[in-house]
């Protein structure tokens, strides 16, 4: 054969199938650009040197892995669609005299051209937008924008290697498809699935069971620990159930409607149901993918936006004062008084003035709730009733709330943000009566983030000591120590507050060391300004990752929708002519086909909304791990995200529908 014959033939094939390859090439370019940008940010030396930058780099590194894995799966899926549409073309080449090895060479050249073009344009696009993405990241996370632009050679290398492997795997898959096919199969490959689909009741019931099981798990979680442990189990069940429902469940429902003669044998429903039965079989995988991707977009965007919007309140809860000093290890009252005095003195020595202060002691330990009895240590037998008890002396509680409560040895003030408190309960052999319900501020971050049920108990000093001794006996060397916390609010600039925290903390540590006879005392100090910076890095990083992955999944959704419309357009073109020949008017045909398309097209969006609704409770439990307790905020973010996505989804439908109608006409 003439020189460069195969390469020219490969280029001509790509040009001839431009309506299929152009969106695929754009997707490859976009995915490669996103992967490069994520790598550019992950390997950026300026971010690595930031305080708290390791948190942000971990998030970005995770995003880079997710983009790489998703790119491999998605590009393989879209390539399968391309090959299905081109099987007739390959069959004709084969019949006209080209052997399979010749087809393999053509496919090799096509893959090389697509890979080189996509990698080149993708990396160039990534380079062009990397600075913009860096500025966006700095804006979201509050990082000073002093970074200089540079080309990440390491990111280019990783991108080239990663997508080189992906295109190689796609080529191998295409070659195996050709080698295993017969010419007659290639000629009719694009028409596979034209027979009426069989009702697979087992698969349909399995879809209901899998989806229902995932929904049940999401609704039954009672704590963040359960949500964290069962989240991916629920996700896998719902994903599997979604594919089964779209593959078999939808066909089963349509066939049941067809058996209802009074409903089926009418002009409005006859053609619509028949067409949808075939449409469901051919596009079940695509519809399921659209549904899953839509759910991912909704969940990722709504959660990350909610985390970012609620960041200020969470930081205020976690850092209720400018300076927080924590003294652990059963400090004596003399040690506490000395630490308090020296902390205030150290602040004033730096030229700052203490405007307000608050302090309290607390004891925290785990128990198992068995009805009205709390047990600890070896008496604990199940993880289902695990809870956290936080005990606070009543004099500290009165000082914090301005109340004047007095408690007996068997009386407590109780509050729980995660469960209900019994009017009476038993702990360490002593029965306690709840005198009144405590203030909600007890759970507003001052005692950390709890992943189990938590119960706050306000007790008198004698009961406080008795509870300490009880858990000491129950847990022995694993027992908890008493903790002391001092909050100081000072006047000064944020720079001054951040600069002096270590000076204040070191002074307090020296004071505590003089009382540390048995070596059990520990001192931890932190300031709100530093906490705000680290919080912005964490939650801003999550928002940036959410926007990034949301854009990637949205791009994938658009491409699948485009290919779905293209596929249905070619399938409906022949049906359109048949319907005209049997006497239906053009308007009736258009109305019928349009009704089918809209019904099927928006089914994934409705199903995605149902998935998100059932996952709402579980996601709120997961968000509590990030100190987000504002369920109303997450609800509004979810509704807003869904409405915005629905608008985009409808716009994509209108745009791709034009392609469909152009093909059919």
XYZ file of C-alpha atoms in Angstrom:
665
model
C 0.000 0.000 0.000
C 1.027 3.607 -0.483
C 3.085 5.293 2.184
C 1.070 6.990 4.923
C -2.095 5.273 3.674
C -3.194 4.168 7.135
C -2.422 7.494 8.770
C -4.347 9.421 6.086
C -7.238 6.970 6.348
C -7.273 7.386 10.142
C -7.332 11.183 9.816
C -10.121 10.986 7.229
C -12.139 8.705 9.497
C -11.862 11.167 12.390
C -12.914 14.051 10.140
C -15.814 12.085 8.655
C -17.058 11.170 12.139
C -16.489 14.660 13.478
C -19.968 14.924 15.007
C -18.981 11.989 17.263
C -15.303 12.731 17.794
C -15.451 16.494 18.323
C -17.387 16.332 21.651
C -15.208 13.382 22.708
C -12.049 15.342 21.909
C -13.346 18.387 23.790
C -14.051 16.193 26.803
C -10.552 14.690 26.640
C -9.048 18.180 26.469
C -11.167 19.411 29.386
C -10.391 16.367 31.549
C -6.658 16.615 30.844
C -6.697 20.351 31.598
C -8.481 19.765 34.927
C -6.044 16.997 35.834
C -3.036 19.194 35.020
C -4.435 22.122 37.016
C -5.074 19.880 40.018
C -1.516 18.572 39.758
C -0.179 22.113 39.304
C -1.814 23.155 42.571
C -0.863 19.944 44.397
C 2.836 20.310 43.549
C 2.945 24.094 44.004
C 5.812 24.897 46.408
C 4.133 28.055 47.700
C 1.143 26.145 49.039
C 3.387 23.558 50.670
C 5.172 26.258 52.688
C 1.936 27.706 54.100
C 0.937 27.076 57.701
C -1.791 24.480 57.403
C -0.868 23.963 53.753
C -0.518 20.217 54.357
C -4.286 20.048 54.897
C -4.954 21.819 51.606
C -2.428 19.665 49.733
C -4.096 16.526 51.072
C -7.446 17.728 49.717
C -5.935 18.652 46.345
C -4.062 15.346 46.139
C -7.300 13.484 46.805
C -8.972 15.501 44.055
C -6.187 14.630 41.641
C -6.689 10.902 42.307
C -10.469 11.198 41.879
C -10.069 13.071 38.567
C -7.633 10.430 37.276
C -9.850 7.475 38.203
C -12.984 9.154 36.860
C -11.223 10.103 33.616
C -10.235 6.483 33.003
C -13.772 5.186 33.581
C -15.556 7.956 31.720
C -13.310 8.078 28.645
C -13.572 4.299 28.354
C -17.370 4.574 28.502
C -17.629 7.310 25.867
C -15.159 5.474 23.631
C -17.432 2.410 23.798
C -20.269 4.534 22.438
C -18.068 5.766 19.586
C -17.026 2.242 18.669
C -20.639 1.050 18.682
C -21.647 3.794 16.247
C -18.677 2.938 13.968
C -19.001 -0.856 13.873
C -20.880 -0.768 10.563
C -18.069 1.314 9.089
C -15.461 -1.211 10.233
C -17.583 -4.048 8.876
C -17.664 -2.411 5.423
C -13.873 -1.950 5.481
C -13.528 -5.614 6.350
C -15.826 -6.786 3.547
C -14.013 -4.526 1.042
C -10.777 -6.407 1.663
C -9.131 -4.926 4.762
C -7.958 -7.547 7.208
C -8.269 -7.178 10.958
C -4.585 -6.309 11.230
C -5.157 -3.458 8.789
C -8.105 -2.216 10.851
C -5.901 -2.486 13.920
C -3.299 -0.229 12.300
C -5.978 2.313 11.401
C -7.264 2.295 14.966
C -3.722 2.647 16.265
C -3.190 5.789 14.183
C -6.587 7.172 15.212
C -5.817 6.660 18.906
C -2.352 8.223 18.541
C -3.809 11.274 16.780
C -6.557 11.716 19.369
C -4.097 11.182 22.246
C -1.478 13.617 20.920
C -4.053 16.239 20.034
C -5.902 15.920 23.342
C -2.723 15.913 25.463
C -1.224 18.886 23.627
C -4.363 21.028 23.695
C -5.310 19.825 27.188
C -1.948 20.757 28.735
C -1.937 24.099 26.887
C -5.448 24.781 28.197
C -4.315 23.761 31.671
C -1.333 26.106 31.461
C -3.575 28.943 30.308
C -6.043 28.522 33.183
C -3.683 27.386 35.950
C -2.933 30.920 37.133
C -6.645 31.740 37.160
C -7.382 28.608 39.199
C -4.566 29.512 41.597
C -6.080 32.967 42.092
C -9.509 31.398 42.646
C -8.040 29.015 45.221
C -6.294 31.905 46.978
C -9.534 33.904 46.998
C -11.582 31.056 48.461
C -9.019 30.026 51.088
C -7.827 33.526 52.003
C -4.210 32.889 50.946
C -2.132 35.956 50.104
C -1.736 36.073 46.303
C 2.023 36.498 46.199
C 2.725 33.337 44.205
C 4.517 33.715 40.891
C 3.343 31.824 37.832
C 5.369 28.827 36.820
C 5.073 25.767 34.593
C 4.847 22.567 36.623
C 7.042 20.095 34.765
C 6.169 17.421 37.298
C 2.460 17.903 36.692
C 2.988 17.749 32.910
C 4.886 14.467 33.295
C 2.248 12.925 35.562
C -0.547 14.078 33.230
C 1.185 12.661 30.144
C 1.873 9.320 31.850
C -1.623 9.005 33.332
C -3.527 9.780 30.141
C -1.023 7.903 28.017
C -1.954 4.804 30.025
C -5.666 5.589 29.688
C -5.483 5.937 25.884
C -3.375 2.756 25.700
C -6.016 0.802 27.625
C -8.732 2.226 25.365
C -6.735 1.135 22.286
C -6.315 -2.395 23.671
C -10.043 -2.571 24.365
C -10.878 -1.434 20.816
C -8.471 -3.920 19.265
C -9.924 -6.790 21.290
C -13.410 -5.716 20.211
C -12.392 -5.856 16.523
C -10.428 -9.103 16.806
C -13.310 -10.904 18.508
C -15.984 -9.666 16.064
C -17.087 -11.183 12.789
C -17.772 -9.019 9.716
C -21.528 -9.649 9.893
C -21.512 -8.656 13.584
C -19.705 -5.441 12.754
C -22.206 -4.598 10.020
C -25.148 -4.972 12.400
C -23.390 -3.963 15.604
C -25.028 -0.544 15.802
C -28.456 -2.170 15.557
C -27.994 -4.613 18.440
C -30.896 -4.336 20.821
C -33.651 -3.849 18.210
C -35.566 -6.889 19.491
C -38.152 -6.297 22.171
C -36.463 -6.503 25.572
C -37.396 -9.306 27.923
C -38.768 -8.558 31.363
C -36.058 -9.425 33.879
C -38.105 -9.598 37.040
C -35.232 -10.888 39.159
C -33.085 -7.913 38.171
C -35.977 -5.495 38.711
C -36.694 -6.865 42.200
C -32.961 -6.788 42.955
C -32.896 -3.112 41.960
C -35.751 -2.338 44.348
C -34.066 -4.279 47.158
C -30.641 -2.677 46.626
C -32.009 0.851 46.388
C -34.360 0.298 49.309
C -31.516 -1.100 51.417
C -29.394 1.952 50.681
C -32.283 4.245 51.573
C -32.955 2.270 54.775
C -29.337 2.558 55.912
C -29.338 6.295 55.218
C -32.506 6.779 57.271
C -31.489 4.562 60.189
C -28.108 6.131 60.998
C -28.201 7.744 64.424
C -24.661 9.048 64.847
C -21.791 10.398 62.743
C -19.816 7.225 63.502
C -22.514 5.077 61.897
C -22.800 7.484 58.964
C -19.040 7.421 58.352
C -18.902 3.626 58.522
C -21.966 2.978 56.367
C -21.848 5.845 53.860
C -19.946 4.006 51.114
C -21.993 0.852 51.721
C -25.180 2.850 51.134
C -23.663 4.519 48.067
C -22.700 1.191 46.488
C -26.156 -0.247 47.166
C -27.901 2.755 45.598
C -25.563 2.786 42.575
C -26.167 -0.919 41.955
C -29.895 -0.491 42.504
C -30.024 2.461 40.106
C -28.480 0.447 37.269
C -30.847 -2.463 37.943
C -33.899 -0.199 38.073
C -33.075 1.581 34.826
C -32.087 -1.665 33.089
C -34.939 -3.919 34.203
C -37.297 -2.041 36.508
C -38.334 0.576 33.953
C -39.042 -2.084 31.317
C -41.075 -4.110 33.819
C -43.215 -1.088 34.691
C -43.801 -0.219 31.024
C -44.808 -3.795 30.214
C -47.258 -3.796 33.107
C -48.803 -0.650 31.628
C -48.964 -2.348 28.250
C -50.898 -5.271 29.748
C -53.534 -2.833 30.953
C -55.497 -2.744 27.694
C -57.776 0.157 28.604
C -54.689 2.309 29.117
C -52.418 0.950 26.388
C -54.782 0.853 23.413
C -55.259 4.572 22.983
C -53.578 6.929 20.498
C -51.964 8.865 23.322
C -50.258 5.885 24.992
C -49.858 3.184 22.334
C -46.848 4.559 20.475
C -45.394 6.300 23.516
C -45.167 3.158 25.664
C -43.918 0.983 22.790
C -41.207 3.489 21.941
C -40.134 3.917 25.557
C -39.740 0.153 26.012
C -37.122 0.058 23.259
C -35.625 3.347 24.370
C -35.121 2.065 27.921
C -33.273 -1.030 26.773
C -30.902 0.845 24.521
C -30.213 3.719 26.889
C -30.519 2.148 30.353
C -26.800 2.401 31.122
C -26.655 5.985 29.869
C -29.694 7.023 31.902
C -28.292 5.345 35.012
C -24.963 7.113 34.518
C -26.721 10.465 34.075
C -28.682 9.832 37.273
C -25.582 8.883 39.290
C -23.509 11.767 37.946
C -26.348 14.202 38.636
C -26.579 12.902 42.212
C -22.824 13.324 42.646
C -22.965 16.904 41.384
C -25.843 17.755 43.724
C -24.224 16.183 46.789
C -20.726 17.538 46.206
C -21.762 21.111 45.405
C -24.407 21.399 48.145
C -22.163 20.004 50.902
C -19.062 22.026 50.030
C -21.064 25.238 49.591
C -22.786 24.603 52.920
C -19.456 23.987 54.667
C -18.017 27.188 53.250
C -21.042 29.389 53.996
C -21.300 28.075 57.548
C -17.573 28.405 58.149
C -17.733 31.595 60.222
C -20.281 30.202 62.671
C -18.348 26.969 63.069
C -15.088 28.806 63.710
C -16.877 30.982 66.262
C -18.137 27.860 68.012
C -14.807 26.058 67.950
C -12.867 29.186 68.970
C -15.251 31.101 71.264
C -12.475 33.469 72.412
C -9.327 35.126 71.075
C -7.110 32.905 73.229
C -7.947 29.418 74.503
C -5.709 27.677 77.030
C -6.366 24.047 77.945
C -4.776 22.486 81.024
C -5.068 18.719 81.281
C -3.952 16.147 83.844
C -6.010 16.707 87.022
C -4.548 20.107 87.840
C -4.993 21.283 91.424
C -6.952 24.417 92.271
C -3.665 26.148 93.170
C -2.240 25.268 89.731
C -5.395 26.536 88.001
C -5.251 29.838 89.904
C -1.566 30.309 89.030
C -2.163 29.522 85.338
C -5.060 31.972 85.187
C -3.036 34.769 86.826
C 0.086 34.236 84.703
C -1.919 33.988 81.454
C -3.567 37.357 82.048
C -0.258 38.870 83.084
C 1.496 37.539 79.983
C -1.172 39.046 77.728
C -0.866 42.447 79.410
C 2.935 42.358 79.151
C 2.529 42.278 75.348
C 0.600 45.560 75.424
C -2.830 43.948 75.079
C -5.782 44.303 77.412
C -8.023 41.444 78.498
C -11.602 42.547 77.779
C -13.371 39.425 79.055
C -12.586 35.973 80.345
C -14.355 32.678 81.064
C -13.232 29.386 82.537
C -14.512 25.964 83.453
C -13.416 22.467 84.379
C -14.842 19.359 82.779
C -14.495 15.592 82.752
C -15.201 13.574 79.641
C -15.493 9.793 79.315
C -17.346 7.158 77.289
C -20.292 5.105 78.530
C -22.855 2.718 77.122
C -26.493 3.643 77.521
C -28.724 0.738 78.547
C -32.160 2.167 79.110
C -31.951 4.427 82.174
C -28.562 3.055 83.166
C -25.123 4.193 82.013
C -22.315 1.632 82.272
C -18.578 1.997 81.678
C -15.483 -0.156 81.338
C -15.929 -3.932 81.265
C -19.693 -3.620 81.663
C -19.935 -2.157 78.158
C -21.063 -4.884 75.730
C -22.332 -3.129 72.584
C -21.256 -0.231 70.390
C -24.823 0.696 69.456
C -25.460 2.564 72.703
C -22.101 4.307 72.995
C -22.274 7.849 74.263
C -19.994 10.551 75.614
C -20.566 12.060 79.054
C -19.230 15.555 79.748
C -19.426 16.553 83.444
C -19.106 20.214 84.518
C -19.026 21.637 88.073
C -22.113 23.697 88.849
C -20.095 26.743 89.985
C -18.486 26.943 86.514
C -21.886 26.551 84.851
C -23.349 29.358 86.988
C -20.435 31.643 86.133
C -20.876 30.980 82.392
C -24.656 31.406 82.357
C -25.181 33.962 85.126
C -27.525 31.575 86.936
C -27.507 30.604 90.613
C -28.354 26.896 90.625
C -27.686 24.676 93.619
C -27.534 20.890 93.225
C -27.623 18.008 95.664
C -25.476 14.886 95.384
C -28.147 13.081 93.344
C -29.233 16.027 91.187
C -27.955 17.142 87.766
C -28.661 19.686 85.082
C -28.590 17.767 81.773
C -28.547 18.606 78.071
C -27.989 16.580 74.907
C -27.914 17.893 71.320
C -27.962 14.347 69.901
C -30.447 12.435 72.035
C -33.043 12.590 74.787
C -32.138 12.736 78.465
C -34.095 10.487 80.824
C -35.629 12.195 83.869
C -33.737 9.686 85.986
C -30.673 7.533 85.311
C -28.080 5.432 87.134
C -24.296 5.846 86.858
C -21.632 4.073 88.955
C -24.272 2.767 91.334
C -25.762 6.216 92.051
C -29.225 7.228 90.818
C -29.495 10.821 89.592
C -32.521 13.004 88.965
C -32.518 15.674 86.244
C -33.453 18.916 87.994
C -33.721 20.961 84.783
C -32.536 21.052 81.195
C -29.228 22.820 80.540
C -28.356 25.608 78.140
C -27.844 24.716 74.475
C -24.540 26.645 74.462
C -22.926 23.592 76.087
C -22.851 21.859 72.701
C -21.748 24.841 70.629
C -18.201 23.704 70.013
C -16.691 24.550 73.402
C -16.102 20.896 74.132
C -14.943 19.800 70.684
C -16.654 17.934 67.884
C -18.454 14.777 68.918
C -18.947 11.821 66.626
C -21.047 9.921 69.176
C -24.110 10.826 71.195
C -23.096 13.325 73.839
C -24.732 14.151 77.171
C -23.710 17.183 79.246
C -24.168 16.853 83.010
C -23.845 19.791 85.396
C -23.096 18.466 88.914
C -21.877 19.744 92.273
C -18.210 19.492 93.211
C -18.621 16.323 95.328
C -20.466 14.525 92.516
C -17.871 15.748 90.027
C -15.146 14.084 92.113
C -17.224 10.918 92.558
C -17.746 10.583 88.807
C -14.024 11.058 88.247
C -13.207 8.292 90.717
C -15.901 6.032 89.227
C -14.534 6.228 85.672
C -10.986 5.930 87.076
C -11.931 2.582 88.604
C -13.784 1.468 85.468
C -11.067 2.348 82.956
C -7.940 2.303 85.178
C -4.924 3.227 83.032
C -7.270 4.292 80.192
C -9.263 6.649 82.417
C -9.788 10.310 81.503
C -8.220 13.227 83.357
C -9.926 16.393 84.481
C -9.539 19.284 82.073
C -9.403 23.033 82.682
C -10.108 25.618 79.974
C -9.462 29.364 80.114
C -10.864 31.743 77.479
C -9.466 35.246 77.066
C -10.751 37.987 74.769
C -8.266 40.802 74.156
C -8.182 44.071 72.267
C -5.628 44.296 69.487
C -5.118 43.612 65.815
C -5.301 40.112 64.374
C -1.568 40.256 63.673
C -0.838 41.040 67.329
C -3.156 38.328 68.608
C -1.557 35.724 66.373
C 1.990 36.862 67.165
C 1.617 36.703 70.941
C -0.201 33.408 71.410
C 3.034 31.391 71.608
C 4.510 33.853 74.095
C 1.418 33.562 76.297
C 1.303 29.785 75.872
C 4.962 29.292 76.789
C 4.513 31.416 79.918
C 1.526 29.291 80.977
C 3.459 26.087 80.228
C 6.306 27.217 82.518
C 3.833 27.940 85.285
C 2.109 24.563 84.904
C 5.469 22.769 84.898
C 6.210 24.034 88.395
C 3.125 22.112 89.611
C 3.775 19.051 87.449
C 5.160 16.767 90.142
C 3.925 13.473 88.683
C 4.399 14.471 85.028
C 0.683 14.190 84.175
C -0.003 17.865 83.402
C -0.260 19.034 79.799
C -0.851 22.476 78.303
C -2.371 23.301 74.912
C -2.997 26.802 73.626
C -4.545 28.204 70.449
C -5.947 31.450 69.060
C -8.948 32.274 66.916
C -6.974 34.082 64.187
C -4.867 30.998 63.432
C -7.979 28.842 63.649
C -9.721 31.058 61.096
C -6.797 30.744 58.689
C -6.644 26.972 59.022
C -10.436 26.774 58.771
C -10.401 28.763 55.541
C -7.746 26.439 54.133
C -9.805 23.379 55.066
C -13.295 24.516 54.078
C -12.080 26.652 51.170
C -10.126 23.663 49.899
C -13.268 21.524 50.083
C -15.262 24.180 48.201
C -12.594 24.449 45.505
C -12.510 20.659 45.181
C -16.315 20.593 45.058
C -16.398 23.156 42.256
C -13.677 21.246 40.417
C -15.277 17.815 40.675
C -18.753 19.240 40.135
C -17.559 20.799 36.869
C -15.981 17.502 35.817
C -19.109 15.464 36.561
C -21.295 18.087 34.891
C -19.128 17.929 31.772
C -19.491 14.154 31.772
C -23.259 14.443 32.174
C -23.501 16.830 29.226
C -21.476 14.523 26.987
C -23.562 11.464 27.877
C -26.737 13.454 27.196
C -25.341 14.586 23.831
C -24.448 11.051 22.769
C -27.822 9.805 24.015
C -29.640 12.342 21.846
C -27.447 11.467 18.872
C -28.116 7.754 19.304
C -31.869 8.245 19.640
C -31.895 10.568 16.659
C -30.454 7.935 14.339
C -32.748 5.259 15.790
C -35.889 7.412 15.504
C -35.187 8.573 11.967
C -36.275 5.223 10.528
C -39.223 4.995 12.934
C -40.261 8.489 11.914
C -40.571 7.405 8.281
C -42.507 4.260 9.210
C -45.019 6.237 11.286
C -45.606 8.602 8.356
C -46.252 5.645 6.069
C -48.896 4.156 8.376
C -50.892 7.391 8.308
C -49.823 9.508 11.274
C -49.490 13.215 10.624
C -46.195 15.000 11.107
C -47.495 16.942 14.108
C -48.761 13.754 15.801
C -45.425 12.046 15.245
C -43.460 14.984 16.605
C -45.728 15.226 19.636
C -45.347 11.496 20.364
C -41.574 11.436 19.976
C -41.159 14.653 21.938
C -43.246 13.210 24.780
C -41.079 10.079 24.874
C -37.840 12.047 24.909
C -38.904 14.442 27.653
C -40.244 11.599 29.814
C -37.037 9.592 29.538
C -34.704 12.593 29.582
C -35.920 14.036 32.875
C -36.318 10.673 34.624
C -32.634 10.668 35.798
C -33.053 14.165 37.252
C -36.149 13.105 39.214
C -34.383 9.952 40.406
C -31.331 11.992 41.445
C -33.581 14.266 43.514
C -35.044 11.194 45.252
C -31.525 9.869 45.976
C -30.477 13.178 47.520
C -33.679 13.387 49.582
C -33.075 9.976 51.144
C -29.364 10.707 51.657
C -30.089 14.030 53.376
C -30.130 12.652 56.924
C -26.911 10.678 56.496
C -25.107 13.645 54.955
C -26.128 15.889 57.857
C -24.567 13.338 60.225
C -21.348 13.415 58.196
C -21.340 17.211 58.196
C -21.467 17.173 61.995
C -17.926 15.771 61.874
C -16.969 19.228 60.604
C -18.885 20.909 63.454
C -21.789 21.781 61.154
C -25.049 21.400 63.062
C -27.097 23.867 60.973
C -29.434 21.474 59.151
C -31.539 24.350 57.833
C -28.513 25.847 56.072
C -27.742 22.533 54.381
C -31.400 22.211 53.333
C -31.344 25.614 51.634
C -27.989 24.842 49.971
C -29.366 21.545 48.669
C -32.531 23.166 47.294
C -30.533 25.993 45.699
C -28.072 23.571 44.124
C -30.869 21.404 42.749
C -32.697 24.377 41.213
C -29.488 25.674 39.601
C -28.636 22.214 38.298
C -32.178 21.736 36.972
C -31.858 24.975 34.987
C -28.519 23.833 33.504
C -29.962 20.373 32.830
C -32.933 21.875 30.986
C -30.640 24.141 28.970
C -28.508 21.143 27.968
C -31.668 19.323 26.925
C -32.779 22.181 24.685
C -29.356 22.435 23.055
C -28.924 18.694 22.462
C -32.542 18.321 21.368
C -31.727 20.552 18.393
C -29.144 17.982 17.296
C -31.726 15.231 17.696
C -34.387 17.010 15.618
C -31.848 17.882 12.937
C -30.889 14.197 12.593
C -34.496 12.985 12.532
C -35.540 15.617 9.989
